[in-house]
Short mmCIF file of C-alpha atoms in Angstrom, two decimals:
data_model
loop_
_atom_site.label_atom_id
_atom_site.label_comp_id
_atom_site.label_asym_id
_atom_site.label_seq_id
_atom_site.Cartn_x
_atom_site.Cartn_y
_atom_site.Cartn_z
CA MET U 1 39.05 -21.04 -60.06
CA LEU U 2 42.64 -20.00 -60.63
CA ARG U 3 45.26 -22.48 -61.87
CA VAL U 4 48.89 -21.74 -61.00
CA LEU U 5 52.00 -23.68 -62.00
CA GLY U 6 54.92 -23.37 -59.59
CA VAL U 7 58.54 -24.06 -60.52
CA ASP U 8 61.25 -24.78 -57.97
CA PRO U 9 64.28 -24.37 -60.28
CA GLY U 10 67.32 -26.62 -60.16
CA LEU U 11 69.62 -28.49 -62.50
CA THR U 12 69.52 -31.93 -60.90
CA ARG U 13 65.90 -31.69 -59.73
CA CYS U 14 63.44 -29.09 -60.97
CA GLY U 15 60.11 -29.28 -59.16
CA VAL U 16 56.93 -28.45 -61.08
CA GLY U 17 53.59 -28.32 -59.28
CA VAL U 18 50.12 -27.26 -60.37
CA VAL U 19 47.31 -26.20 -58.04
CA GLU U 20 43.82 -24.77 -58.43
CA VAL U 21 42.67 -22.17 -55.93
CA THR U 22 39.18 -20.78 -55.35
CA PRO U 23 38.50 -17.12 -54.47
CA ASN U 24 38.18 -18.09 -50.80
CA ARG U 25 41.74 -19.51 -51.04
CA ARG U 26 40.87 -23.17 -50.88
CA ALA U 27 43.53 -25.05 -52.82
CA ARG U 28 43.62 -28.48 -54.45
CA LEU U 29 46.40 -30.44 -56.10
CA VAL U 30 46.23 -30.83 -59.88
CA HIS U 31 49.63 -32.36 -60.60
CA VAL U 32 53.17 -32.43 -59.30
CA THR U 33 56.39 -33.83 -60.78
CA VAL U 34 60.14 -33.37 -60.74
CA VAL U 35 62.19 -32.92 -63.91
CA ARG U 36 65.52 -34.66 -63.34
CA THR U 37 68.84 -34.51 -65.17
CA PRO U 38 72.03 -36.53 -64.48
CA ALA U 39 74.97 -34.61 -63.03
CA ASP U 40 77.39 -36.12 -65.56
CA MET U 41 75.44 -34.85 -68.58
CA ALA U 42 76.71 -31.83 -70.51
CA LEU U 43 75.21 -28.60 -69.17
CA GLU U 44 73.57 -27.61 -72.43
CA GLN U 45 71.87 -31.00 -72.66
CA ARG U 46 70.63 -30.75 -69.10
CA LEU U 47 69.09 -27.38 -69.90
CA VAL U 48 67.39 -28.85 -72.97
CA LEU U 49 65.79 -31.57 -70.82
CA ILE U 50 64.63 -29.10 -68.18
CA ALA U 51 63.20 -26.71 -70.76
CA ALA U 52 61.31 -29.56 -72.42
CA GLY U 53 59.99 -30.80 -69.09
CA ILE U 54 58.68 -27.38 -68.03
CA ALA U 55 57.15 -26.74 -71.45
CA GLU U 56 55.42 -30.12 -71.36
CA GLN U 57 53.79 -29.35 -68.02
CA ILE U 58 52.65 -25.91 -69.15
CA GLU U 59 51.16 -27.29 -72.36
CA GLU U 60 49.39 -30.11 -70.54
CA HIS U 61 47.94 -28.12 -67.63
CA ARG U 62 47.42 -24.66 -69.21
CA PRO U 63 47.98 -22.54 -66.08
CA ASP U 64 46.65 -19.00 -65.67
CA ALA U 65 49.91 -17.97 -64.01
CA VAL U 66 53.40 -19.30 -63.37
CA ALA U 67 55.26 -18.83 -60.08
CA VAL U 68 59.04 -19.18 -59.93
CA GLU U 69 61.43 -18.98 -57.01
CA ARG U 70 63.37 -15.72 -57.00
CA VAL U 71 67.10 -16.51 -57.18
CA PHE U 72 69.23 -14.90 -54.50
CA ALA U 73 72.95 -14.95 -53.70
CA GLN U 74 74.38 -17.86 -51.75
CA ALA U 75 77.86 -18.94 -50.76
CA ASN U 76 77.77 -21.79 -53.28
CA VAL U 77 78.13 -19.94 -56.59
CA ARG U 78 77.77 -23.13 -58.65
CA THR U 79 74.41 -23.89 -57.06
CA VAL U 80 73.21 -20.34 -57.64
CA MET U 81 74.23 -20.46 -61.30
CA GLY U 82 72.39 -23.73 -61.89
CA THR U 83 69.28 -22.42 -60.14
CA ALA U 84 69.40 -19.19 -62.14
CA GLN U 85 69.75 -21.07 -65.42
CA ALA U 86 66.77 -23.30 -64.66
CA SER U 87 64.79 -20.27 -63.48
CA GLY U 88 65.44 -18.53 -66.78
CA LEU U 89 64.04 -21.50 -68.66
CA ALA U 90 60.80 -21.31 -66.65
CA LEU U 91 60.51 -17.56 -67.22
CA HIS U 92 61.06 -18.01 -70.95
CA ALA U 93 58.55 -20.85 -71.21
CA ALA U 94 55.86 -18.70 -69.58
CA ALA U 95 56.73 -15.52 -71.49
CA VAL U 96 56.57 -17.04 -74.97
CA ARG U 97 53.08 -18.32 -74.15
CA GLY U 98 51.90 -14.99 -72.76
CA ILE U 99 51.44 -16.35 -69.23
CA PRO U 100 51.97 -13.86 -66.36
CA VAL U 101 54.80 -14.74 -63.98
CA GLY U 102 55.32 -14.10 -60.27
CA LEU U 103 58.70 -14.31 -58.52
CA HIS U 104 58.84 -15.14 -54.82
CA THR U 105 61.73 -15.49 -52.40
CA PRO U 106 61.95 -18.64 -50.26
CA SER U 107 61.13 -16.57 -47.16
CA GLU U 108 57.98 -15.18 -48.78
CA VAL U 109 56.82 -18.67 -49.68
CA LYS U 110 57.55 -20.06 -46.22
CA ALA U 111 55.69 -17.18 -44.56
CA ALA U 112 52.70 -17.68 -46.85
CA VAL U 113 52.25 -21.40 -46.24
CA THR U 114 53.51 -21.80 -42.65
CA GLY U 115 53.22 -18.34 -41.12
CA TYR U 116 56.97 -18.28 -40.45
CA GLY U 117 59.63 -17.04 -42.87
CA ASN U 118 62.35 -19.27 -41.42
CA ALA U 119 60.40 -22.52 -41.52
CA ASP U 120 62.40 -25.60 -42.46
CA LYS U 121 61.65 -27.96 -45.34
CA LYS U 122 59.78 -30.45 -43.15
CA GLN U 123 57.43 -27.72 -41.95
CA VAL U 124 56.78 -26.56 -45.50
CA GLN U 125 56.09 -30.13 -46.61
CA ALA U 126 53.73 -30.76 -43.72
CA MET U 127 51.77 -27.56 -44.28
CA ILE U 128 51.49 -28.06 -48.03
CA ALA U 129 50.06 -31.52 -47.37
CA ARG U 130 47.53 -29.98 -44.99
CA ILE U 131 46.63 -27.11 -47.33
CA LEU U 132 46.04 -29.49 -50.24
CA GLY U 133 44.36 -32.17 -48.15
CA LEU U 134 46.98 -34.81 -48.90
CA ALA U 135 47.57 -37.89 -46.78
CA GLU U 136 51.33 -37.29 -46.82
CA ALA U 137 53.79 -34.63 -47.87
CA PRO U 138 54.84 -34.57 -51.53
CA LYS U 139 58.36 -35.89 -52.10
CA PRO U 140 61.08 -35.00 -52.80
CA ALA U 141 61.29 -31.55 -51.21
CA ASP U 142 61.53 -29.96 -54.66
CA ALA U 143 57.99 -31.13 -55.40
CA ALA U 144 56.61 -29.65 -52.18
CA ASP U 145 58.49 -26.40 -52.81
CA ALA U 146 56.98 -26.09 -56.29
CA LEU U 147 53.48 -26.53 -54.86
CA ALA U 148 54.25 -24.02 -52.10
CA LEU U 149 55.30 -21.49 -54.72
CA ALA U 150 52.05 -21.99 -56.62
CA VAL U 151 49.93 -21.64 -53.47
CA CYS U 152 51.86 -18.56 -52.34
CA HIS U 153 51.35 -16.89 -55.72
CA ALA U 154 47.64 -17.63 -55.83
CA TRP U 155 47.06 -16.35 -52.29
CA ARG U 156 48.92 -13.11 -53.02
CA LEU U 157 47.40 -12.46 -56.44
CA GLY U 158 44.71 -10.26 -54.91
CA ALA U 159 47.41 -7.54 -54.89
CA PRO U 160 49.07 -7.84 -58.33
CA ASP U 161 51.74 -5.26 -57.56
CA GLN U 162 53.00 -7.53 -54.81
CA VAL U 163 53.79 -10.39 -57.17
CA GLY U 164 55.23 -8.62 -60.19
CA VAL U 165 52.04 -8.83 -62.25
CA GLN U 166 50.44 -5.62 -63.50
CA SER U 167 46.64 -5.39 -63.53
CA GLY U 168 46.54 -4.90 -67.29
CA SER U 169 48.37 -8.18 -67.90
CA LEU U 170 46.06 -10.37 -65.84
CA THR U 171 44.36 -13.19 -67.69
CA PRO U 172 40.53 -13.37 -67.66
CA ALA U 173 40.71 -16.14 -65.06
CA GLN U 174 43.01 -14.05 -62.87
CA ARG U 175 40.75 -11.00 -63.11
CA ALA U 176 37.71 -13.09 -62.26
CA TRP U 177 39.52 -14.59 -59.28
CA ARG U 178 40.62 -11.15 -58.07
CA ASP U 179 37.15 -9.67 -58.54
CA ALA U 180 35.51 -12.59 -56.74
CA GLN U 181 37.92 -12.14 -53.86
CA ALA U 182 37.20 -8.41 -53.73
CA GLY U 183 33.47 -9.14 -53.77
CA THR U 184 33.57 -10.42 -50.20
CA GLY U 185 33.05 -6.82 -49.09
CA GLY U 186 36.09 -6.92 -46.88
CA ARG U 187 34.86 -9.95 -44.96
CA SER U 188 37.41 -12.74 -44.91
CA THR U 189 36.16 -16.06 -46.33
CA SER U 190 39.57 -17.66 -46.02
CA SER U 191 40.28 -20.78 -44.05
CA PRO U 192 42.05 -20.28 -40.70
CA LEU U 193 45.25 -21.43 -42.38
CA ALA U 194 44.92 -18.84 -45.14
CA GLN U 195 44.13 -16.13 -42.58
CA ALA U 196 47.31 -16.95 -40.68
CA ALA U 197 49.31 -16.89 -43.90
CA ALA U 198 47.82 -13.55 -44.92
CA ALA U 199 48.70 -12.10 -41.53
CA ALA U 200 52.26 -13.34 -41.89
CA ALA U 201 52.57 -11.85 -45.36
CA ALA U 202 51.25 -8.51 -44.13
CA ALA U 203 53.76 -8.53 -41.31
CA GLY U 204 56.57 -9.16 -43.77
CA ARG U 205 55.50 -6.29 -46.03
CA SER U 206 55.37 -3.87 -43.09
CA GLY U 207 58.98 -4.65 -42.21
CA ALA U 208 58.26 -7.01 -39.37
CA GLY U 209 59.51 -9.89 -41.52
CA GLN U 210 60.95 -12.56 -39.34
CA ARG U 211 60.04 -10.61 -36.18
CA ALA U 212 56.43 -11.73 -36.45
CA SER U 213 54.05 -10.75 -33.70
CA SER U 214 53.30 -13.23 -30.96
CA GLY U 215 49.74 -13.47 -32.26
CA THR U 216 50.85 -14.63 -35.67
CA SER U 217 53.35 -17.04 -34.12
CA ALA U 218 50.64 -18.48 -31.92
CA ALA U 219 48.39 -18.94 -34.94
CA ALA U 220 51.17 -20.74 -36.74
CA ARG U 221 51.75 -23.03 -33.75
CA ARG U 222 48.06 -23.91 -33.63
CA LEU U 223 48.27 -24.92 -37.26
CA GLY U 224 51.24 -27.19 -36.59
CA ALA U 225 53.95 -25.03 -38.22
#
């Protein structure tokens, strides 16, 4: 069983979600929350609150890995700066505790959980609810995004080079999870949802990206993406 803590960084709302995933990629919810800070608070104080909130979740849930959204350029520079600052806090919190970190772009996460790299937030929320067996989608969207990051990281951990984690830095739990996954002898034990996600991720790595094959798209439609 692998435990991953996902962080959807942000200044006003920072989503933090924890999931446990078995070698056959079955996932269950452990905990999810959103660290909030008021917009009228001084920036340095907001960062203190976010850092404390992330650290608290790591200390309480003791994850084997931390997954953080990879910051990318947007038109709104202020939003990017805030996201980058919160992301740095998550990276620091994991690093000082010796926890391996994976960085994933929003498109990678969407492709992993919905089979489509351009899925909207409602689709991500709906699929995360289905993956985790929840009656309804986690809210707000930051919470669902944090869980999606954690699930994406766990599903892709079978290939450490793909998630920015070197084999030598894997924790014992991560190595056991990877070895158990490899022990299937090449036979997929994943759920249909995980199989569709793996196909989408493979398409993205081969350069197909958003031009997914009709087969993958059909699989995603059958799953309600």
